[in-house]
Amino acid sequence: MLVPALSLPSALVAIAVGCLVGNLMLAAAGAIGAQARVPAMVLMRAPLGTRGSYVPTAVNVVQCLGWTVFELLVIATAAAALSDEVLGFEARWAWTLAFGAATLALGLMGPIGVVRTLVRRLAVWIVPVAIAYLAWWALTGGGLDAAWNSPGEGGLSTWQGVDLVVGVTVSWIPLAADYTRFARTPRAAFWGTGLGYLVPDALLLALGAVVLLTRDVGDAAALPAAIASGGLLALLVLLALTIAETDEAFANAYSGAVSLQNLFPSVPQRSLVALTTAVGTLGALTLELSSFQSFLFLLGSCFVPLFAVLLADWLASGCRYDGRELLDAGPPRVGALVAWAAGFAAYQWLSPTGPNWWVDQVQRLDPPSWQIGATLPSFAVSFALALVFAAAARFARAGTARA
């Protein structure tokens, strides 16, 4: 998405700025979730009301299902490349089913179980070694000097590149509290979330840009096969990353189920986990890796202004949420929904993002060609409006109390 439209130095600047901005938002969302001790979509009841929270819940469920499909496609494609190199056949459908079953097992285990088993005992050790190998593989592919000094092909400004990076990062905001509600303290959640995602976020986006330019792998689906052709060590690295990637599919399937519980609180969570995993597996069997990525970026642009509304309401509430009060947060708060919609409209007007049919429709509104990015302006629009509506609501309540 960033190169070759941007030069490599410009892409790295976009990655650095986008990761800092996006992870600051993500860390704050994680801390708020740790304070309230409720899942992310229940947390959205605070600014939007109980029924008002159903709108972002629906968007988030679609996003989680989409990213579940995406992750299972990545994993199955890597596993197929491995089996093709070692055994002479791909059988991507079989790997999709196998890792769909593994995702279901992790979902039923829950976040704490996944951390104690897969992450703490396996991923935290093998992933750094595997990433070190991939970095070596990318940097020794030749052409790094030429890539560094080559100008970008154009069509994307650095600030628009920042938006793309922020969009990838903040797609986790409506999931963060699903996990940080188990954190010991809000402070721990803030630093653990912010730094814990900032480092791999920046490192791997930068590594992806280098891989494309030095190894000429522009198709994400072709990357596993390119790695697998590098010998035994490369095969072991790909195997390690394939196994470790399963927790990404788990996170999206699990959070999709937890979000659905905001709509259907009486349905057992385990049943919803089975549902979201089944839908994700079916999608991975029928869709291609690049067929719906742009749609996921469109959904991602919803969450910068949504977080702005949440942050404004949290500040207006004295920087304190009581999770028990969110069990019944009252009717929809139209002002907050309007603030969210205004921020999303500002984002898309400044930087149309999504499938071609959507971008074509936005272009009819004659958006400006400022190429300044949309993240900060959309955040500012939603944040300011949400503060105004929150102040008006407090004033109205005070007047009612005096009367």
PDB file of C-alpha atoms in Angstrom, residues 138-275:
ATOM      1  CA  ALA A 138      15.103  -9.079   2.968  1.00  0.00           C
ATOM      2  CA  LEU A 139      18.253  -7.024   3.490  1.00  0.00           C
ATOM      3  CA  THR A 140      20.504  -9.468   1.627  1.00  0.00           C
ATOM      4  CA  GLY A 141      18.245  -9.678  -1.412  1.00  0.00           C
ATOM      5  CA  GLY A 142      20.254  -7.003  -3.191  1.00  0.00           C
ATOM      6  CA  GLY A 143      19.136  -3.648  -4.412  1.00  0.00           C
ATOM      7  CA  LEU A 144      18.754  -1.962  -1.030  1.00  0.00           C
ATOM      8  CA  ASP A 145      20.878   1.016  -2.066  1.00  0.00           C
ATOM      9  CA  ALA A 146      18.885   1.429  -5.263  1.00  0.00           C
ATOM     10  CA  ALA A 147      15.614   1.110  -3.339  1.00  0.00           C
ATOM     11  CA  TRP A 148      16.705   3.752  -0.841  1.00  0.00           C
ATOM     12  CA  ASN A 149      17.652   6.252  -3.535  1.00  0.00           C
ATOM     13  CA  SER A 150      14.779   5.619  -5.947  1.00  0.00           C
ATOM     14  CA  PRO A 151      11.945   8.176  -5.991  1.00  0.00           C
ATOM     15  CA  GLY A 152       8.387   7.079  -5.387  1.00  0.00           C
ATOM     16  CA  GLU A 153       6.118   6.446  -8.345  1.00  0.00           C
ATOM     17  CA  GLY A 154       3.535   8.916  -7.024  1.00  0.00           C
ATOM     18  CA  GLY A 155      -0.192   8.752  -6.403  1.00  0.00           C
ATOM     19  CA  LEU A 156       0.182   8.845  -2.638  1.00  0.00           C
ATOM     20  CA  SER A 157       1.421  11.577  -0.302  1.00  0.00           C
ATOM     21  CA  THR A 158       3.349  10.877   2.886  1.00  0.00           C
ATOM     22  CA  TRP A 159       0.384  12.055   4.972  1.00  0.00           C
ATOM     23  CA  GLN A 160      -1.925   9.720   3.087  1.00  0.00           C
ATOM     24  CA  GLY A 161       0.564   6.976   3.844  1.00  0.00           C
ATOM     25  CA  VAL A 162       0.309   7.930   7.514  1.00  0.00           C
ATOM     26  CA  ASP A 163      -3.472   7.450   7.263  1.00  0.00           C
ATOM     27  CA  LEU A 164      -3.033   3.938   5.908  1.00  0.00           C
ATOM     28  CA  VAL A 165      -0.694   3.018   8.762  1.00  0.00           C
ATOM     29  CA  VAL A 166      -3.007   4.550  11.354  1.00  0.00           C
ATOM     30  CA  GLY A 167      -5.952   2.714   9.762  1.00  0.00           C
ATOM     31  CA  VAL A 168      -4.245  -0.655  10.205  1.00  0.00           C
ATOM     32  CA  THR A 169      -3.324   0.166  13.797  1.00  0.00           C
ATOM     33  CA  VAL A 170      -6.614   1.615  14.997  1.00  0.00           C
ATOM     34  CA  SER A 171      -8.534  -1.333  13.580  1.00  0.00           C
ATOM     35  CA  TRP A 172      -7.578  -2.909  16.937  1.00  0.00           C
ATOM     36  CA  ILE A 173      -9.173  -0.085  18.984  1.00  0.00           C
ATOM     37  CA  PRO A 174     -12.657  -1.650  18.975  1.00  0.00           C
ATOM     38  CA  LEU A 175     -11.044  -4.899  20.174  1.00  0.00           C
ATOM     39  CA  ALA A 176      -8.563  -3.610  22.758  1.00  0.00           C
ATOM     40  CA  ALA A 177     -10.805  -3.635  25.827  1.00  0.00           C
ATOM     41  CA  ASP A 178     -11.795  -7.249  25.113  1.00  0.00           C
ATOM     42  CA  TYR A 179      -8.314  -8.102  26.400  1.00  0.00           C
ATOM     43  CA  THR A 180      -7.170  -5.195  28.568  1.00  0.00           C
ATOM     44  CA  ARG A 181     -10.174  -5.713  30.853  1.00  0.00           C
ATOM     45  CA  PHE A 182      -8.026  -8.527  32.272  1.00  0.00           C
ATOM     46  CA  ALA A 183      -5.023  -6.216  32.885  1.00  0.00           C
ATOM     47  CA  ARG A 184      -3.900  -5.543  36.458  1.00  0.00           C
ATOM     48  CA  THR A 185      -4.068  -1.739  36.175  1.00  0.00           C
ATOM     49  CA  PRO A 186      -4.998   0.894  33.576  1.00  0.00           C
ATOM     50  CA  ARG A 187      -1.366   2.090  33.599  1.00  0.00           C
ATOM     51  CA  ALA A 188      -0.131  -1.392  32.776  1.00  0.00           C
ATOM     52  CA  ALA A 189      -2.731  -1.673  30.027  1.00  0.00           C
ATOM     53  CA  PHE A 190      -1.652   1.678  28.545  1.00  0.00           C
ATOM     54  CA  TRP A 191       2.055   0.855  28.339  1.00  0.00           C
ATOM     55  CA  GLY A 192       1.590  -2.812  27.534  1.00  0.00           C
ATOM     56  CA  THR A 193      -0.811  -2.063  24.703  1.00  0.00           C
ATOM     57  CA  GLY A 194       1.033   0.973  23.348  1.00  0.00           C
ATOM     58  CA  LEU A 195       4.598  -0.342  23.394  1.00  0.00           C
ATOM     59  CA  GLY A 196       3.618  -3.961  22.867  1.00  0.00           C
ATOM     60  CA  TYR A 197       2.055  -3.144  19.515  1.00  0.00           C
ATOM     61  CA  LEU A 198       4.197  -0.138  18.544  1.00  0.00           C
ATOM     62  CA  VAL A 199       7.418  -2.138  18.216  1.00  0.00           C
ATOM     63  CA  PRO A 200       6.175  -4.969  15.958  1.00  0.00           C
ATOM     64  CA  ASP A 201       3.826  -2.601  14.120  1.00  0.00           C
ATOM     65  CA  ALA A 202       6.658  -0.326  12.999  1.00  0.00           C
ATOM     66  CA  LEU A 203       9.200  -3.110  12.522  1.00  0.00           C
ATOM     67  CA  LEU A 204       7.057  -5.360  10.351  1.00  0.00           C
ATOM     68  CA  LEU A 205       5.514  -2.619   8.216  1.00  0.00           C
ATOM     69  CA  ALA A 206       9.018  -1.373   7.479  1.00  0.00           C
ATOM     70  CA  LEU A 207      10.177  -4.914   6.765  1.00  0.00           C
ATOM     71  CA  GLY A 208       7.266  -5.387   4.360  1.00  0.00           C
ATOM     72  CA  ALA A 209       8.273  -2.294   2.397  1.00  0.00           C
ATOM     73  CA  VAL A 210      11.877  -3.521   2.182  1.00  0.00           C
ATOM     74  CA  VAL A 211      10.783  -7.018   1.095  1.00  0.00           C
ATOM     75  CA  LEU A 212       8.726  -5.610  -1.765  1.00  0.00           C
ATOM     76  CA  LEU A 213      11.565  -3.426  -3.016  1.00  0.00           C
ATOM     77  CA  THR A 214      14.501  -5.824  -2.545  1.00  0.00           C
ATOM     78  CA  ARG A 215      12.851  -9.182  -3.209  1.00  0.00           C
ATOM     79  CA  ASP A 216      10.265  -7.918  -5.721  1.00  0.00           C
ATOM     80  CA  VAL A 217       7.401  -9.661  -3.926  1.00  0.00           C
ATOM     81  CA  GLY A 218       4.467  -7.360  -4.527  1.00  0.00           C
ATOM     82  CA  ASP A 219       1.719  -9.948  -4.041  1.00  0.00           C
ATOM     83  CA  ALA A 220       1.083 -10.871  -0.414  1.00  0.00           C
ATOM     84  CA  ALA A 221      -0.057 -14.350  -1.444  1.00  0.00           C
ATOM     85  CA  ALA A 222       3.290 -14.975  -3.150  1.00  0.00           C
ATOM     86  CA  LEU A 223       5.383 -14.153  -0.079  1.00  0.00           C
ATOM     87  CA  PRO A 224       5.165 -17.558   1.683  1.00  0.00           C
ATOM     88  CA  ALA A 225       6.285 -19.428  -1.435  1.00  0.00           C
ATOM     89  CA  ALA A 226       9.165 -16.979  -1.903  1.00  0.00           C
ATOM     90  CA  ILE A 227      10.324 -17.579   1.675  1.00  0.00           C
ATOM     91  CA  ALA A 228       9.871 -21.349   1.438  1.00  0.00           C
ATOM     92  CA  SER A 229      12.262 -21.547  -1.513  1.00  0.00           C
ATOM     93  CA  GLY A 230      15.143 -20.435   0.696  1.00  0.00           C
ATOM     94  CA  GLY A 231      16.124 -23.835   2.114  1.00  0.00           C
ATOM     95  CA  LEU A 232      15.618 -25.734   5.363  1.00  0.00           C
ATOM     96  CA  LEU A 233      16.093 -22.755   7.680  1.00  0.00           C
ATOM     97  CA  ALA A 234      13.573 -20.732   5.690  1.00  0.00           C
ATOM     98  CA  LEU A 235      11.089 -23.600   5.923  1.00  0.00           C
ATOM     99  CA  LEU A 236      11.504 -23.761   9.701  1.00  0.00           C
ATOM    100  CA  VAL A 237      11.016 -20.000   9.971  1.00  0.00           C
ATOM    101  CA  LEU A 238       7.872 -20.136   7.843  1.00  0.00           C
ATOM    102  CA  LEU A 239       6.549 -22.997   9.956  1.00  0.00           C
ATOM    103  CA  ALA A 240       7.164 -21.031  13.148  1.00  0.00           C
ATOM    104  CA  LEU A 241       5.453 -17.909  11.828  1.00  0.00           C
ATOM    105  CA  THR A 242       2.529 -19.921  10.486  1.00  0.00           C
ATOM    106  CA  ILE A 243       1.858 -21.473  13.888  1.00  0.00           C
ATOM    107  CA  ALA A 244       2.366 -18.184  15.739  1.00  0.00           C
ATOM    108  CA  GLU A 245       0.006 -16.333  13.395  1.00  0.00           C
ATOM    109  CA  THR A 246      -2.911 -18.423  14.654  1.00  0.00           C
ATOM    110  CA  ASP A 247      -3.386 -16.069  17.599  1.00  0.00           C
ATOM    111  CA  GLU A 248      -4.253 -13.272  15.159  1.00  0.00           C
ATOM    112  CA  ALA A 249      -7.113 -15.304  13.721  1.00  0.00           C
ATOM    113  CA  PHE A 250      -8.168 -16.166  17.275  1.00  0.00           C
ATOM    114  CA  ALA A 251      -8.224 -12.498  18.340  1.00  0.00           C
ATOM    115  CA  ASN A 252     -10.535 -11.500  15.527  1.00  0.00           C
ATOM    116  CA  ALA A 253     -12.874 -14.493  15.841  1.00  0.00           C
ATOM    117  CA  TYR A 254     -13.014 -14.131  19.627  1.00  0.00           C
ATOM    118  CA  SER A 255     -13.652 -10.388  19.543  1.00  0.00           C
ATOM    119  CA  GLY A 256     -16.291 -10.870  16.871  1.00  0.00           C
ATOM    120  CA  ALA A 257     -18.073 -13.205  19.281  1.00  0.00           C
ATOM    121  CA  VAL A 258     -17.647 -10.858  22.258  1.00  0.00           C
ATOM    122  CA  SER A 259     -19.018  -7.994  20.153  1.00  0.00           C
ATOM    123  CA  LEU A 260     -22.019 -10.082  19.157  1.00  0.00           C
ATOM    124  CA  GLN A 261     -22.736 -10.594  22.845  1.00  0.00           C
ATOM    125  CA  ASN A 262     -23.394  -6.869  23.104  1.00  0.00           C
ATOM    126  CA  LEU A 263     -26.291  -7.487  20.701  1.00  0.00           C
ATOM    127  CA  PHE A 264     -27.328 -10.896  22.036  1.00  0.00           C
ATOM    128  CA  PRO A 265     -26.289 -11.031  25.699  1.00  0.00           C
ATOM    129  CA  SER A 266     -28.287 -14.195  26.408  1.00  0.00           C
ATOM    130  CA  VAL A 267     -26.429 -16.307  23.818  1.00  0.00           C
ATOM    131  CA  PRO A 268     -23.504 -18.270  25.316  1.00  0.00           C
ATOM    132  CA  GLN A 269     -20.112 -16.887  24.307  1.00  0.00           C
ATOM    133  CA  ARG A 270     -18.818 -20.320  23.276  1.00  0.00           C
ATOM    134  CA  SER A 271     -21.647 -20.643  20.744  1.00  0.00           C
ATOM    135  CA  LEU A 272     -20.827 -17.241  19.281  1.00  0.00           C
ATOM    136  CA  VAL A 273     -17.112 -18.141  19.079  1.00  0.00           C
ATOM    137  CA  ALA A 274     -18.057 -21.254  17.112  1.00  0.00           C
ATOM    138  CA  LEU A 275     -20.243 -19.123  14.816  1.00  0.00           C
TER     139      LEU A 275
END
